[in-house]
Amino acid sequence: MDDNGFDWGTFLRRWQDEWVPSEDDAEELAEGDVTLADLALASPPASEADVADAERRLGTRLPPSYRAFLLASNGWSLRDDSIHQLGAAHEIGWFGDPFSMTPMYRESLDERATEQQVLLAGMWERALQLETDSDMSYALLDPGDTDKEGEWALYVYKGWSGELPSRYPSFRAYMQRRYESFHAERAQLPGFVNDTTRARDADVARAREEALSGRWEAARELLAVAKRYGRPGAWGMLRQLDVLSQGVGHGGMHFGGLVADPRCTDELVPVMALARARDSRPHLDARRFPLGIETDDGIQAAADAILARVRDGSYRYAPGGDFGRAVDEAREAARWGDTDGAWRVIRAALPSWSPPAPGLLAPLGLLADPVLGPVVTQERGRELLATPRAGRTGTVPEPVPDVDPPGLSWLAESRRWNAPYGSYRCLWVEDVEPDALPGLVGEDRSAGLTAPPVRPAGWFPHDVRQRRDDMAPWEDRAVVAVGRTGSGWAFGFDPAARTRGPGLLFASPAAEASRGGGRAVVLWIRRGRDDLPAVFHLSVAERGEELYAYTLRGTDVERSGPVPGALDPERVLSGVGDADRERRLLAALEQEFGLSLPRHALSEGILPELTTRSWNRAPREGEVFAYATVSSGRPRP
């Protein structure tokens, strides 16, 4: 921090003039133990001779900002901190590491230690001690940790905390932070109004306009400063910008006093509930949903109900007006896999969003919707923030790229989509809606699709699936995510088929799936490994009859029906190395039928699900079927 031009006299007088007693100070005043004069912060300035004497005694020139401070006030009372009093020039001295901190810190250094860690380890022996009264705390200036302006870093060590010292780049930076904390600690006091509070409140109002106009980064800078001063609304607005630009985390999340406004409930509380629901600590379920501020019973009850819906996956973000209608349209697109199309609908409608309360800056409730939340990636969250809304004008940002690659070739690019089994399978049906698939291939023709299972953030879809006890050992019922391709085919995709691929009892569901009148395509790929060859199965049917099929095991091909040349594996894979076989076969299938799969919707687990009938037939008379079950864990008593 460059101290040139900084007026310590003006800064310290303003601090002194704005000072009002804290609750503890007011109690002491009421009891008559102290007077207002006793509570003065400032001291008379030191003279140049006083400072020069101190520098001769210490054998060094003091850093610029601290030296200038002494010439404005020879000491300072910090009544609201664990450092109570900064000493005068004649009272400061070398710390000398009286508690032998140096060996302890140096023992922790190794070849991976950072420059800052090395500096901290040596700070204790060379630091200058500034405080003369404290709560087991020390204000230490380090002449070994300097910047290009000659400033020394200041460390505050709270001996009772067990924490590392807090570092400030200079004495001025430390005093500025203490001044901000003084304001924050009194922000809620009635009548605490002065030029500084008015200026910071004006910054909050300006930040709101900047944010709604799409200039969210400028708004964030203003709010970050206002938050340090404890200005009302700054914390909640800043958290909104952070959540949209960085994503929803885990555990506690708070928006300050905004949550106490019932108009904010539907935008802020769902995001808080999502963060809490993602926390894996089971004891939190039994505790009351903490909102971070005292609210009335109506808001708390609404919050508890929202948390329950977020946890069971039934929450739906439902704003009103034109934006609400766009949200409904976007959800319908996303629920079948078109997350890119859903985002385009939301993006086009953003200018029509209007905040139901002055402290709201964006439609945060989107993030908690189990279908639309995954649509708003971090990049799209920042695009949302950069889009003018609520009637404001400004520059419209360039759209961020779509997240879904076209076609099917992306399946060969990453092992994530089929981890950990190395096998995936899919069926596509032409000219039917996705919700018609249960009647064609479902284990229960009369049942509908089911909602995707609620799973912690970062889990793969297969992590929450368990084999059912009512399945015969030979059965292989797929649990598929159901959606619609851009070309209108309904699909069901199993990203992690647990079986080893199509075996002797395999019966393709293509013929049954095509009973609706259009074509049906079944694909099953199992990646190879040292003890197993790669398997690629394709079967195509129409109007209930299989047209052709083949299963490629390594280099051996089993065929039935006339396979078109564009799909014939011997032709498609001619001259292709092992590393590109899967990609080449997928590309041929994509080109022949115009098929695709939505990577983003599948990876986020937002599509409805269907349990199909078995992909294996029952063993016939005389056929032998063997299986083994391996389990781990403690034996049951």
PDB file of C-alpha atoms in Angstrom, residues 143-418:
ATOM      1  CA  PRO A 143      11.661  -5.626   9.152  1.00  0.00           C
ATOM      2  CA  GLY A 144      12.430  -8.819   7.250  1.00  0.00           C
ATOM      3  CA  ASP A 145       9.080  -8.796   5.411  1.00  0.00           C
ATOM      4  CA  THR A 146       9.087  -5.599   3.376  1.00  0.00           C
ATOM      5  CA  ASP A 147       7.709  -4.224   0.109  1.00  0.00           C
ATOM      6  CA  LYS A 148       9.101  -1.849  -2.507  1.00  0.00           C
ATOM      7  CA  GLU A 149       7.845   1.211  -0.578  1.00  0.00           C
ATOM      8  CA  GLY A 150       9.848   0.120   2.451  1.00  0.00           C
ATOM      9  CA  GLU A 151       6.789  -0.900   4.453  1.00  0.00           C
ATOM     10  CA  TRP A 152       7.124  -3.668   7.004  1.00  0.00           C
ATOM     11  CA  ALA A 153       4.434  -6.309   7.277  1.00  0.00           C
ATOM     12  CA  LEU A 154       2.474  -6.251  10.538  1.00  0.00           C
ATOM     13  CA  TYR A 155       1.498  -9.496  12.259  1.00  0.00           C
ATOM     14  CA  VAL A 156      -1.145  -9.791  14.962  1.00  0.00           C
ATOM     15  CA  TYR A 157      -0.649 -12.890  17.075  1.00  0.00           C
ATOM     16  CA  LYS A 158      -3.409 -13.879  19.472  1.00  0.00           C
ATOM     17  CA  GLY A 159      -1.687 -16.169  21.930  1.00  0.00           C
ATOM     18  CA  TRP A 160      -4.941 -17.680  23.182  1.00  0.00           C
ATOM     19  CA  SER A 161      -6.332 -18.577  19.761  1.00  0.00           C
ATOM     20  CA  GLY A 162      -4.034 -21.374  18.610  1.00  0.00           C
ATOM     21  CA  GLU A 163      -4.132 -19.812  15.146  1.00  0.00           C
ATOM     22  CA  LEU A 164      -1.408 -18.515  12.859  1.00  0.00           C
ATOM     23  CA  PRO A 165      -0.752 -14.781  13.121  1.00  0.00           C
ATOM     24  CA  SER A 166      -2.827 -12.509  10.893  1.00  0.00           C
ATOM     25  CA  ARG A 167      -0.655 -10.657   8.374  1.00  0.00           C
ATOM     26  CA  TYR A 168      -1.199  -7.127   7.061  1.00  0.00           C
ATOM     27  CA  PRO A 169       1.100  -5.718   4.359  1.00  0.00           C
ATOM     28  CA  SER A 170       1.773  -2.544   6.340  1.00  0.00           C
ATOM     29  CA  PHE A 171       0.892  -0.641   9.497  1.00  0.00           C
ATOM     30  CA  ARG A 172      -1.483   1.532   7.504  1.00  0.00           C
ATOM     31  CA  ALA A 173      -3.285  -1.556   6.171  1.00  0.00           C
ATOM     32  CA  TYR A 174      -3.697  -2.793   9.736  1.00  0.00           C
ATOM     33  CA  MET A 175      -5.119   0.526  10.957  1.00  0.00           C
ATOM     34  CA  GLN A 176      -7.466   0.762   7.983  1.00  0.00           C
ATOM     35  CA  ARG A 177      -8.809  -2.695   8.811  1.00  0.00           C
ATOM     36  CA  ARG A 178      -9.272  -1.755  12.464  1.00  0.00           C
ATOM     37  CA  TYR A 179     -11.164   1.370  11.403  1.00  0.00           C
ATOM     38  CA  GLU A 180     -13.461  -0.739   9.210  1.00  0.00           C
ATOM     39  CA  SER A 181     -14.015  -3.174  12.083  1.00  0.00           C
ATOM     40  CA  PHE A 182     -14.863  -0.277  14.391  1.00  0.00           C
ATOM     41  CA  HIS A 183     -17.620   0.670  11.933  1.00  0.00           C
ATOM     42  CA  ALA A 184     -18.836  -2.908  11.494  1.00  0.00           C
ATOM     43  CA  GLU A 185     -19.151  -3.417  15.250  1.00  0.00           C
ATOM     44  CA  ARG A 186     -21.366  -0.341  15.569  1.00  0.00           C
ATOM     45  CA  ALA A 187     -23.309  -0.562  12.320  1.00  0.00           C
ATOM     46  CA  GLN A 188     -26.482  -1.731  14.058  1.00  0.00           C
ATOM     47  CA  LEU A 189     -26.396   0.887  16.813  1.00  0.00           C
ATOM     48  CA  PRO A 190     -29.300   3.344  16.574  1.00  0.00           C
ATOM     49  CA  GLY A 191     -28.094   6.771  15.566  1.00  0.00           C
ATOM     50  CA  PHE A 192     -24.673   5.639  14.326  1.00  0.00           C
ATOM     51  CA  VAL A 193     -24.705   7.884  11.276  1.00  0.00           C
ATOM     52  CA  ASN A 194     -21.809   9.930   9.939  1.00  0.00           C
ATOM     53  CA  ASP A 195     -20.157  10.915   6.679  1.00  0.00           C
ATOM     54  CA  THR A 196     -18.495   7.502   6.385  1.00  0.00           C
ATOM     55  CA  THR A 197     -21.698   5.502   6.891  1.00  0.00           C
ATOM     56  CA  ARG A 198     -23.522   7.730   4.416  1.00  0.00           C
ATOM     57  CA  ALA A 199     -20.742   7.257   1.835  1.00  0.00           C
ATOM     58  CA  ARG A 200     -20.736   3.488   2.209  1.00  0.00           C
ATOM     59  CA  ASP A 201     -24.544   3.328   2.034  1.00  0.00           C
ATOM     60  CA  ALA A 202     -24.360   5.328  -1.186  1.00  0.00           C
ATOM     61  CA  ASP A 203     -21.886   2.721  -2.461  1.00  0.00           C
ATOM     62  CA  VAL A 204     -24.392  -0.047  -1.678  1.00  0.00           C
ATOM     63  CA  ALA A 205     -27.112   1.772  -3.627  1.00  0.00           C
ATOM     64  CA  ARG A 206     -24.717   2.352  -6.516  1.00  0.00           C
ATOM     65  CA  ALA A 207     -23.636  -1.301  -6.423  1.00  0.00           C
ATOM     66  CA  ARG A 208     -27.248  -2.391  -6.787  1.00  0.00           C
ATOM     67  CA  GLU A 209     -27.645  -0.334  -9.951  1.00  0.00           C
ATOM     68  CA  GLU A 210     -24.318  -1.584 -11.297  1.00  0.00           C
ATOM     69  CA  ALA A 211     -25.300  -5.204 -10.638  1.00  0.00           C
ATOM     70  CA  LEU A 212     -28.735  -4.921 -12.266  1.00  0.00           C
ATOM     71  CA  SER A 213     -27.118  -3.211 -15.245  1.00  0.00           C
ATOM     72  CA  GLY A 214     -24.782  -6.169 -15.759  1.00  0.00           C
ATOM     73  CA  ARG A 215     -21.650  -4.550 -14.331  1.00  0.00           C
ATOM     74  CA  TRP A 216     -21.410  -7.084 -11.528  1.00  0.00           C
ATOM     75  CA  GLU A 217     -17.643  -6.957 -11.044  1.00  0.00           C
ATOM     76  CA  ALA A 218     -17.775  -3.211 -10.347  1.00  0.00           C
ATOM     77  CA  ALA A 219     -20.701  -3.872  -8.003  1.00  0.00           C
ATOM     78  CA  ARG A 220     -18.706  -6.538  -6.219  1.00  0.00           C
ATOM     79  CA  GLU A 221     -15.811  -4.163  -5.514  1.00  0.00           C
ATOM     80  CA  LEU A 222     -18.177  -1.619  -3.974  1.00  0.00           C
ATOM     81  CA  LEU A 223     -19.978  -4.230  -1.900  1.00  0.00           C
ATOM     82  CA  ALA A 224     -16.763  -5.821  -0.643  1.00  0.00           C
ATOM     83  CA  VAL A 225     -15.727  -2.508   0.903  1.00  0.00           C
ATOM     84  CA  ALA A 226     -19.215  -1.763   2.271  1.00  0.00           C
ATOM     85  CA  LYS A 227     -19.335  -5.252   3.821  1.00  0.00           C
ATOM     86  CA  ARG A 228     -16.126  -4.588   5.760  1.00  0.00           C
ATOM     87  CA  TYR A 229     -17.855  -1.518   7.210  1.00  0.00           C
ATOM     88  CA  GLY A 230     -20.867  -3.640   8.164  1.00  0.00           C
ATOM     89  CA  ARG A 231     -23.291  -1.674   6.041  1.00  0.00           C
ATOM     90  CA  PRO A 232     -26.817  -3.159   5.911  1.00  0.00           C
ATOM     91  CA  GLY A 233     -27.522  -5.194   2.787  1.00  0.00           C
ATOM     92  CA  ALA A 234     -23.911  -5.321   1.591  1.00  0.00           C
ATOM     93  CA  TRP A 235     -23.258  -8.843   2.867  1.00  0.00           C
ATOM     94  CA  GLY A 236     -26.409 -10.314   1.338  1.00  0.00           C
ATOM     95  CA  MET A 237     -25.852  -8.654  -2.035  1.00  0.00           C
ATOM     96  CA  LEU A 238     -22.217  -9.706  -2.148  1.00  0.00           C
ATOM     97  CA  ARG A 239     -23.134 -13.316  -1.366  1.00  0.00           C
ATOM     98  CA  GLN A 240     -25.591 -13.337  -4.262  1.00  0.00           C
ATOM     99  CA  LEU A 241     -22.857 -12.299  -6.687  1.00  0.00           C
ATOM    100  CA  ASP A 242     -20.451 -14.856  -5.252  1.00  0.00           C
ATOM    101  CA  VAL A 243     -22.940 -17.730  -5.451  1.00  0.00           C
ATOM    102  CA  LEU A 244     -23.770 -17.059  -9.093  1.00  0.00           C
ATOM    103  CA  SER A 245     -20.157 -16.486 -10.141  1.00  0.00           C
ATOM    104  CA  GLN A 246     -18.628 -19.334  -8.107  1.00  0.00           C
ATOM    105  CA  GLY A 247     -21.419 -21.853  -7.547  1.00  0.00           C
ATOM    106  CA  VAL A 248     -23.279 -23.189  -4.529  1.00  0.00           C
ATOM    107  CA  GLY A 249     -21.053 -24.840  -1.954  1.00  0.00           C
ATOM    108  CA  HIS A 250     -21.737 -27.073   1.021  1.00  0.00           C
ATOM    109  CA  GLY A 251     -22.763 -26.450   4.609  1.00  0.00           C
ATOM    110  CA  GLY A 252     -23.773 -23.072   5.973  1.00  0.00           C
ATOM    111  CA  MET A 253     -24.639 -20.212   3.651  1.00  0.00           C
ATOM    112  CA  HIS A 254     -26.121 -16.923   4.795  1.00  0.00           C
ATOM    113  CA  PHE A 255     -27.381 -13.711   3.200  1.00  0.00           C
ATOM    114  CA  GLY A 256     -27.532 -11.495   6.251  1.00  0.00           C
ATOM    115  CA  GLY A 257     -30.606  -9.449   7.053  1.00  0.00           C
ATOM    116  CA  LEU A 258     -32.142  -9.960   3.592  1.00  0.00           C
ATOM    117  CA  VAL A 259     -33.494 -13.335   4.706  1.00  0.00           C
ATOM    118  CA  ALA A 260     -35.738 -11.641   7.261  1.00  0.00           C
ATOM    119  CA  ASP A 261     -37.668 -10.028   4.381  1.00  0.00           C
ATOM    120  CA  PRO A 262     -40.420 -12.460   3.287  1.00  0.00           C
ATOM    121  CA  ARG A 263     -40.156 -11.100  -0.253  1.00  0.00           C
ATOM    122  CA  CYS A 264     -36.680 -12.664  -0.457  1.00  0.00           C
ATOM    123  CA  THR A 265     -37.650 -16.123   0.753  1.00  0.00           C
ATOM    124  CA  ASP A 266     -38.249 -17.735  -2.635  1.00  0.00           C
ATOM    125  CA  GLU A 267     -34.931 -16.512  -4.069  1.00  0.00           C
ATOM    126  CA  LEU A 268     -32.488 -16.863  -1.180  1.00  0.00           C
ATOM    127  CA  VAL A 269     -33.738 -19.629   1.117  1.00  0.00           C
ATOM    128  CA  PRO A 270     -33.732 -22.373  -1.579  1.00  0.00           C
ATOM    129  CA  VAL A 271     -30.030 -21.757  -2.212  1.00  0.00           C
ATOM    130  CA  MET A 272     -29.317 -21.896   1.515  1.00  0.00           C
ATOM    131  CA  ALA A 273     -31.310 -25.138   1.677  1.00  0.00           C
ATOM    132  CA  LEU A 274     -29.345 -26.621  -1.234  1.00  0.00           C
ATOM    133  CA  ALA A 275     -26.029 -25.884   0.466  1.00  0.00           C
ATOM    134  CA  ARG A 276     -27.279 -27.454   3.690  1.00  0.00           C
ATOM    135  CA  ALA A 277     -28.697 -30.497   1.894  1.00  0.00           C
ATOM    136  CA  ARG A 278     -25.326 -31.090   0.260  1.00  0.00           C
ATOM    137  CA  ASP A 279     -23.631 -31.306   3.637  1.00  0.00           C
ATOM    138  CA  SER A 280     -22.981 -34.957   4.414  1.00  0.00           C
ATOM    139  CA  ARG A 281     -23.060 -34.603   8.210  1.00  0.00           C
ATOM    140  CA  PRO A 282     -26.159 -36.559   9.270  1.00  0.00           C
ATOM    141  CA  HIS A 283     -26.573 -34.763  12.604  1.00  0.00           C
ATOM    142  CA  LEU A 284     -27.620 -31.633  10.719  1.00  0.00           C
ATOM    143  CA  ASP A 285     -30.903 -33.291   9.749  1.00  0.00           C
ATOM    144  CA  ALA A 286     -32.101 -33.150  13.344  1.00  0.00           C
ATOM    145  CA  ARG A 287     -31.278 -29.502  13.854  1.00  0.00           C
ATOM    146  CA  ARG A 288     -33.387 -26.503  13.017  1.00  0.00           C
ATOM    147  CA  PHE A 289     -32.572 -24.951   9.657  1.00  0.00           C
ATOM    148  CA  PRO A 290     -30.402 -21.934  10.635  1.00  0.00           C
ATOM    149  CA  LEU A 291     -31.132 -18.811   8.601  1.00  0.00           C
ATOM    150  CA  GLY A 292     -28.298 -16.760  10.066  1.00  0.00           C
ATOM    151  CA  ILE A 293     -30.591 -14.081  11.456  1.00  0.00           C
ATOM    152  CA  GLU A 294     -33.639 -13.833  13.664  1.00  0.00           C
ATOM    153  CA  THR A 295     -36.828 -14.175  11.638  1.00  0.00           C
ATOM    154  CA  ASP A 296     -40.510 -14.552  12.367  1.00  0.00           C
ATOM    155  CA  ASP A 297     -42.157 -17.952  12.621  1.00  0.00           C
ATOM    156  CA  GLY A 298     -43.687 -17.652   9.150  1.00  0.00           C
ATOM    157  CA  ILE A 299     -40.316 -17.325   7.424  1.00  0.00           C
ATOM    158  CA  GLN A 300     -38.823 -20.142   9.492  1.00  0.00           C
ATOM    159  CA  ALA A 301     -41.728 -22.443   8.635  1.00  0.00           C
ATOM    160  CA  ALA A 302     -41.447 -21.578   4.940  1.00  0.00           C
ATOM    161  CA  ALA A 303     -37.690 -22.218   5.097  1.00  0.00           C
ATOM    162  CA  ASP A 304     -38.166 -25.626   6.735  1.00  0.00           C
ATOM    163  CA  ALA A 305     -40.682 -26.587   4.044  1.00  0.00           C
ATOM    164  CA  ILE A 306     -38.315 -25.467   1.281  1.00  0.00           C
ATOM    165  CA  LEU A 307     -35.458 -27.464   2.826  1.00  0.00           C
ATOM    166  CA  ALA A 308     -37.629 -30.594   2.851  1.00  0.00           C
ATOM    167  CA  ARG A 309     -38.501 -30.164  -0.842  1.00  0.00           C
ATOM    168  CA  VAL A 310     -34.893 -29.502  -1.799  1.00  0.00           C
ATOM    169  CA  ARG A 311     -33.802 -32.646   0.038  1.00  0.00           C
ATOM    170  CA  ASP A 312     -36.377 -34.910  -1.606  1.00  0.00           C
ATOM    171  CA  GLY A 313     -35.927 -33.364  -5.059  1.00  0.00           C
ATOM    172  CA  SER A 314     -39.447 -31.946  -5.346  1.00  0.00           C
ATOM    173  CA  TYR A 315     -38.524 -28.249  -5.139  1.00  0.00           C
ATOM    174  CA  ARG A 316     -39.441 -26.193  -8.205  1.00  0.00           C
ATOM    175  CA  TYR A 317     -38.409 -22.595  -8.773  1.00  0.00           C
ATOM    176  CA  ALA A 318     -41.593 -20.756  -9.763  1.00  0.00           C
ATOM    177  CA  PRO A 319     -41.271 -16.981 -10.247  1.00  0.00           C
ATOM    178  CA  GLY A 320     -44.165 -15.074 -11.726  1.00  0.00           C
ATOM    179  CA  GLY A 321     -44.690 -13.092 -14.907  1.00  0.00           C
ATOM    180  CA  ASP A 322     -42.890 -13.465 -18.227  1.00  0.00           C
ATOM    181  CA  PHE A 323     -39.753 -14.745 -16.554  1.00  0.00           C
ATOM    182  CA  GLY A 324     -41.742 -17.442 -14.765  1.00  0.00           C
ATOM    183  CA  ARG A 325     -43.231 -18.622 -18.052  1.00  0.00           C
ATOM    184  CA  ALA A 326     -39.739 -18.801 -19.537  1.00  0.00           C
ATOM    185  CA  VAL A 327     -38.575 -20.839 -16.540  1.00  0.00           C
ATOM    186  CA  ASP A 328     -41.379 -23.354 -17.144  1.00  0.00           C
ATOM    187  CA  GLU A 329     -40.426 -23.625 -20.815  1.00  0.00           C
ATOM    188  CA  ALA A 330     -36.758 -24.047 -19.953  1.00  0.00           C
ATOM    189  CA  ARG A 331     -37.522 -26.764 -17.407  1.00  0.00           C
ATOM    190  CA  GLU A 332     -39.490 -28.736 -19.989  1.00  0.00           C
ATOM    191  CA  ALA A 333     -36.502 -28.619 -22.356  1.00  0.00           C
ATOM    192  CA  ALA A 334     -33.956 -29.478 -19.666  1.00  0.00           C
ATOM    193  CA  ARG A 335     -35.938 -32.357 -18.168  1.00  0.00           C
ATOM    194  CA  TRP A 336     -35.500 -34.269 -21.459  1.00  0.00           C
ATOM    195  CA  GLY A 337     -31.824 -33.358 -21.819  1.00  0.00           C
ATOM    196  CA  ASP A 338     -31.705 -30.120 -23.823  1.00  0.00           C
ATOM    197  CA  THR A 339     -29.832 -28.067 -21.240  1.00  0.00           C
ATOM    198  CA  ASP A 340     -28.308 -25.805 -23.890  1.00  0.00           C
ATOM    199  CA  GLY A 341     -31.761 -24.982 -25.265  1.00  0.00           C
ATOM    200  CA  ALA A 342     -33.026 -24.423 -21.729  1.00  0.00           C
ATOM    201  CA  TRP A 343     -30.270 -21.938 -21.051  1.00  0.00           C
ATOM    202  CA  ARG A 344     -31.039 -20.047 -24.262  1.00  0.00           C
ATOM    203  CA  VAL A 345     -34.662 -19.647 -23.109  1.00  0.00           C
ATOM    204  CA  ILE A 346     -33.566 -18.378 -19.684  1.00  0.00           C
ATOM    205  CA  ARG A 347     -30.948 -16.074 -21.150  1.00  0.00           C
ATOM    206  CA  ALA A 348     -33.465 -14.473 -23.531  1.00  0.00           C
ATOM    207  CA  ALA A 349     -35.880 -13.876 -20.647  1.00  0.00           C
ATOM    208  CA  LEU A 350     -33.387 -12.407 -18.155  1.00  0.00           C
ATOM    209  CA  PRO A 351     -34.194  -8.748 -19.007  1.00  0.00           C
ATOM    210  CA  SER A 352     -37.783  -9.404 -17.911  1.00  0.00           C
ATOM    211  CA  TRP A 353     -36.769 -10.604 -14.440  1.00  0.00           C
ATOM    212  CA  SER A 354     -37.720  -8.105 -11.766  1.00  0.00           C
ATOM    213  CA  PRO A 355     -36.535  -8.307  -8.147  1.00  0.00           C
ATOM    214  CA  PRO A 356     -39.389  -8.810  -5.683  1.00  0.00           C
ATOM    215  CA  ALA A 357     -37.339  -6.931  -3.038  1.00  0.00           C
ATOM    216  CA  PRO A 358     -34.755  -4.117  -3.367  1.00  0.00           C
ATOM    217  CA  GLY A 359     -31.914  -6.252  -1.986  1.00  0.00           C
ATOM    218  CA  LEU A 360     -32.253  -8.972  -4.620  1.00  0.00           C
ATOM    219  CA  LEU A 361     -29.902  -8.789  -7.587  1.00  0.00           C
ATOM    220  CA  ALA A 362     -30.619 -11.930  -9.642  1.00  0.00           C
ATOM    221  CA  PRO A 363     -32.918 -14.994  -9.881  1.00  0.00           C
ATOM    222  CA  LEU A 364     -30.927 -17.098  -7.418  1.00  0.00           C
ATOM    223  CA  GLY A 365     -33.758 -19.587  -6.903  1.00  0.00           C
ATOM    224  CA  LEU A 366     -32.837 -21.146 -10.254  1.00  0.00           C
ATOM    225  CA  LEU A 367     -29.802 -22.751  -8.650  1.00  0.00           C
ATOM    226  CA  ALA A 368     -31.841 -24.858  -6.229  1.00  0.00           C
ATOM    227  CA  ASP A 369     -34.193 -26.275  -8.869  1.00  0.00           C
ATOM    228  CA  PRO A 370     -33.103 -29.922  -9.380  1.00  0.00           C
ATOM    229  CA  VAL A 371     -33.623 -29.659 -13.144  1.00  0.00           C
ATOM    230  CA  LEU A 372     -32.596 -26.067 -13.858  1.00  0.00           C
ATOM    231  CA  GLY A 373     -29.878 -25.698 -11.232  1.00  0.00           C
ATOM    232  CA  PRO A 374     -27.377 -27.836 -13.174  1.00  0.00           C
ATOM    233  CA  VAL A 375     -28.176 -25.815 -16.306  1.00  0.00           C
ATOM    234  CA  VAL A 376     -26.683 -22.696 -14.668  1.00  0.00           C
ATOM    235  CA  THR A 377     -22.989 -23.569 -14.738  1.00  0.00           C
ATOM    236  CA  GLN A 378     -20.456 -21.153 -13.254  1.00  0.00           C
ATOM    237  CA  GLU A 379     -19.784 -19.703 -16.713  1.00  0.00           C
ATOM    238  CA  ARG A 380     -23.507 -19.201 -17.261  1.00  0.00           C
ATOM    239  CA  GLY A 381     -23.871 -17.754 -13.776  1.00  0.00           C
ATOM    240  CA  ARG A 382     -21.386 -15.062 -14.714  1.00  0.00           C
ATOM    241  CA  GLU A 383     -23.185 -14.545 -18.034  1.00  0.00           C
ATOM    242  CA  LEU A 384     -26.421 -14.094 -16.083  1.00  0.00           C
ATOM    243  CA  LEU A 385     -24.763 -11.495 -13.858  1.00  0.00           C
ATOM    244  CA  ALA A 386     -23.402  -9.659 -16.901  1.00  0.00           C
ATOM    245  CA  THR A 387     -26.856  -9.449 -18.512  1.00  0.00           C
ATOM    246  CA  PRO A 388     -28.865  -6.245 -17.796  1.00  0.00           C
ATOM    247  CA  ARG A 389     -32.158  -7.044 -16.107  1.00  0.00           C
ATOM    248  CA  ALA A 390     -35.047  -5.456 -14.237  1.00  0.00           C
ATOM    249  CA  GLY A 391     -35.434  -2.754 -16.879  1.00  0.00           C
ATOM    250  CA  ARG A 392     -31.782  -1.628 -16.784  1.00  0.00           C
ATOM    251  CA  THR A 393     -29.740  -1.008 -19.887  1.00  0.00           C
ATOM    252  CA  GLY A 394     -26.201  -2.038 -20.630  1.00  0.00           C
ATOM    253  CA  THR A 395     -23.990  -4.112 -22.868  1.00  0.00           C
ATOM    254  CA  VAL A 396     -25.296  -7.616 -23.462  1.00  0.00           C
ATOM    255  CA  PRO A 397     -22.489 -10.163 -22.979  1.00  0.00           C
ATOM    256  CA  GLU A 398     -21.365 -12.621 -25.613  1.00  0.00           C
ATOM    257  CA  PRO A 399     -23.128 -15.962 -25.049  1.00  0.00           C
ATOM    258  CA  VAL A 400     -20.976 -18.597 -23.420  1.00  0.00           C
ATOM    259  CA  PRO A 401     -20.417 -21.735 -25.534  1.00  0.00           C
ATOM    260  CA  ASP A 402     -22.860 -24.617 -25.322  1.00  0.00           C
ATOM    261  CA  VAL A 403     -21.835 -27.339 -22.890  1.00  0.00           C
ATOM    262  CA  ASP A 404     -23.023 -30.348 -24.914  1.00  0.00           C
ATOM    263  CA  PRO A 405     -20.832 -31.637 -27.748  1.00  0.00           C
ATOM    264  CA  PRO A 406     -22.786 -32.834 -30.778  1.00  0.00           C
ATOM    265  CA  GLY A 407     -23.452 -36.452 -31.568  1.00  0.00           C
ATOM    266  CA  LEU A 408     -21.981 -39.489 -29.828  1.00  0.00           C
ATOM    267  CA  SER A 409     -18.218 -39.281 -30.265  1.00  0.00           C
ATOM    268  CA  TRP A 410     -17.802 -37.601 -26.869  1.00  0.00           C
ATOM    269  CA  LEU A 411     -18.568 -40.979 -25.269  1.00  0.00           C
ATOM    270  CA  ALA A 412     -15.134 -42.155 -26.371  1.00  0.00           C
ATOM    271  CA  GLU A 413     -13.339 -39.106 -24.986  1.00  0.00           C
ATOM    272  CA  SER A 414     -13.733 -39.600 -21.253  1.00  0.00           C
ATOM    273  CA  ARG A 415     -13.891 -42.513 -18.849  1.00  0.00           C
ATOM    274  CA  ARG A 416     -16.128 -40.562 -16.470  1.00  0.00           C
ATOM    275  CA  TRP A 417     -19.350 -41.410 -18.227  1.00  0.00           C
ATOM    276  CA  ASN A 418     -19.071 -45.129 -17.609  1.00  0.00           C
TER     277      ASN A 418
END
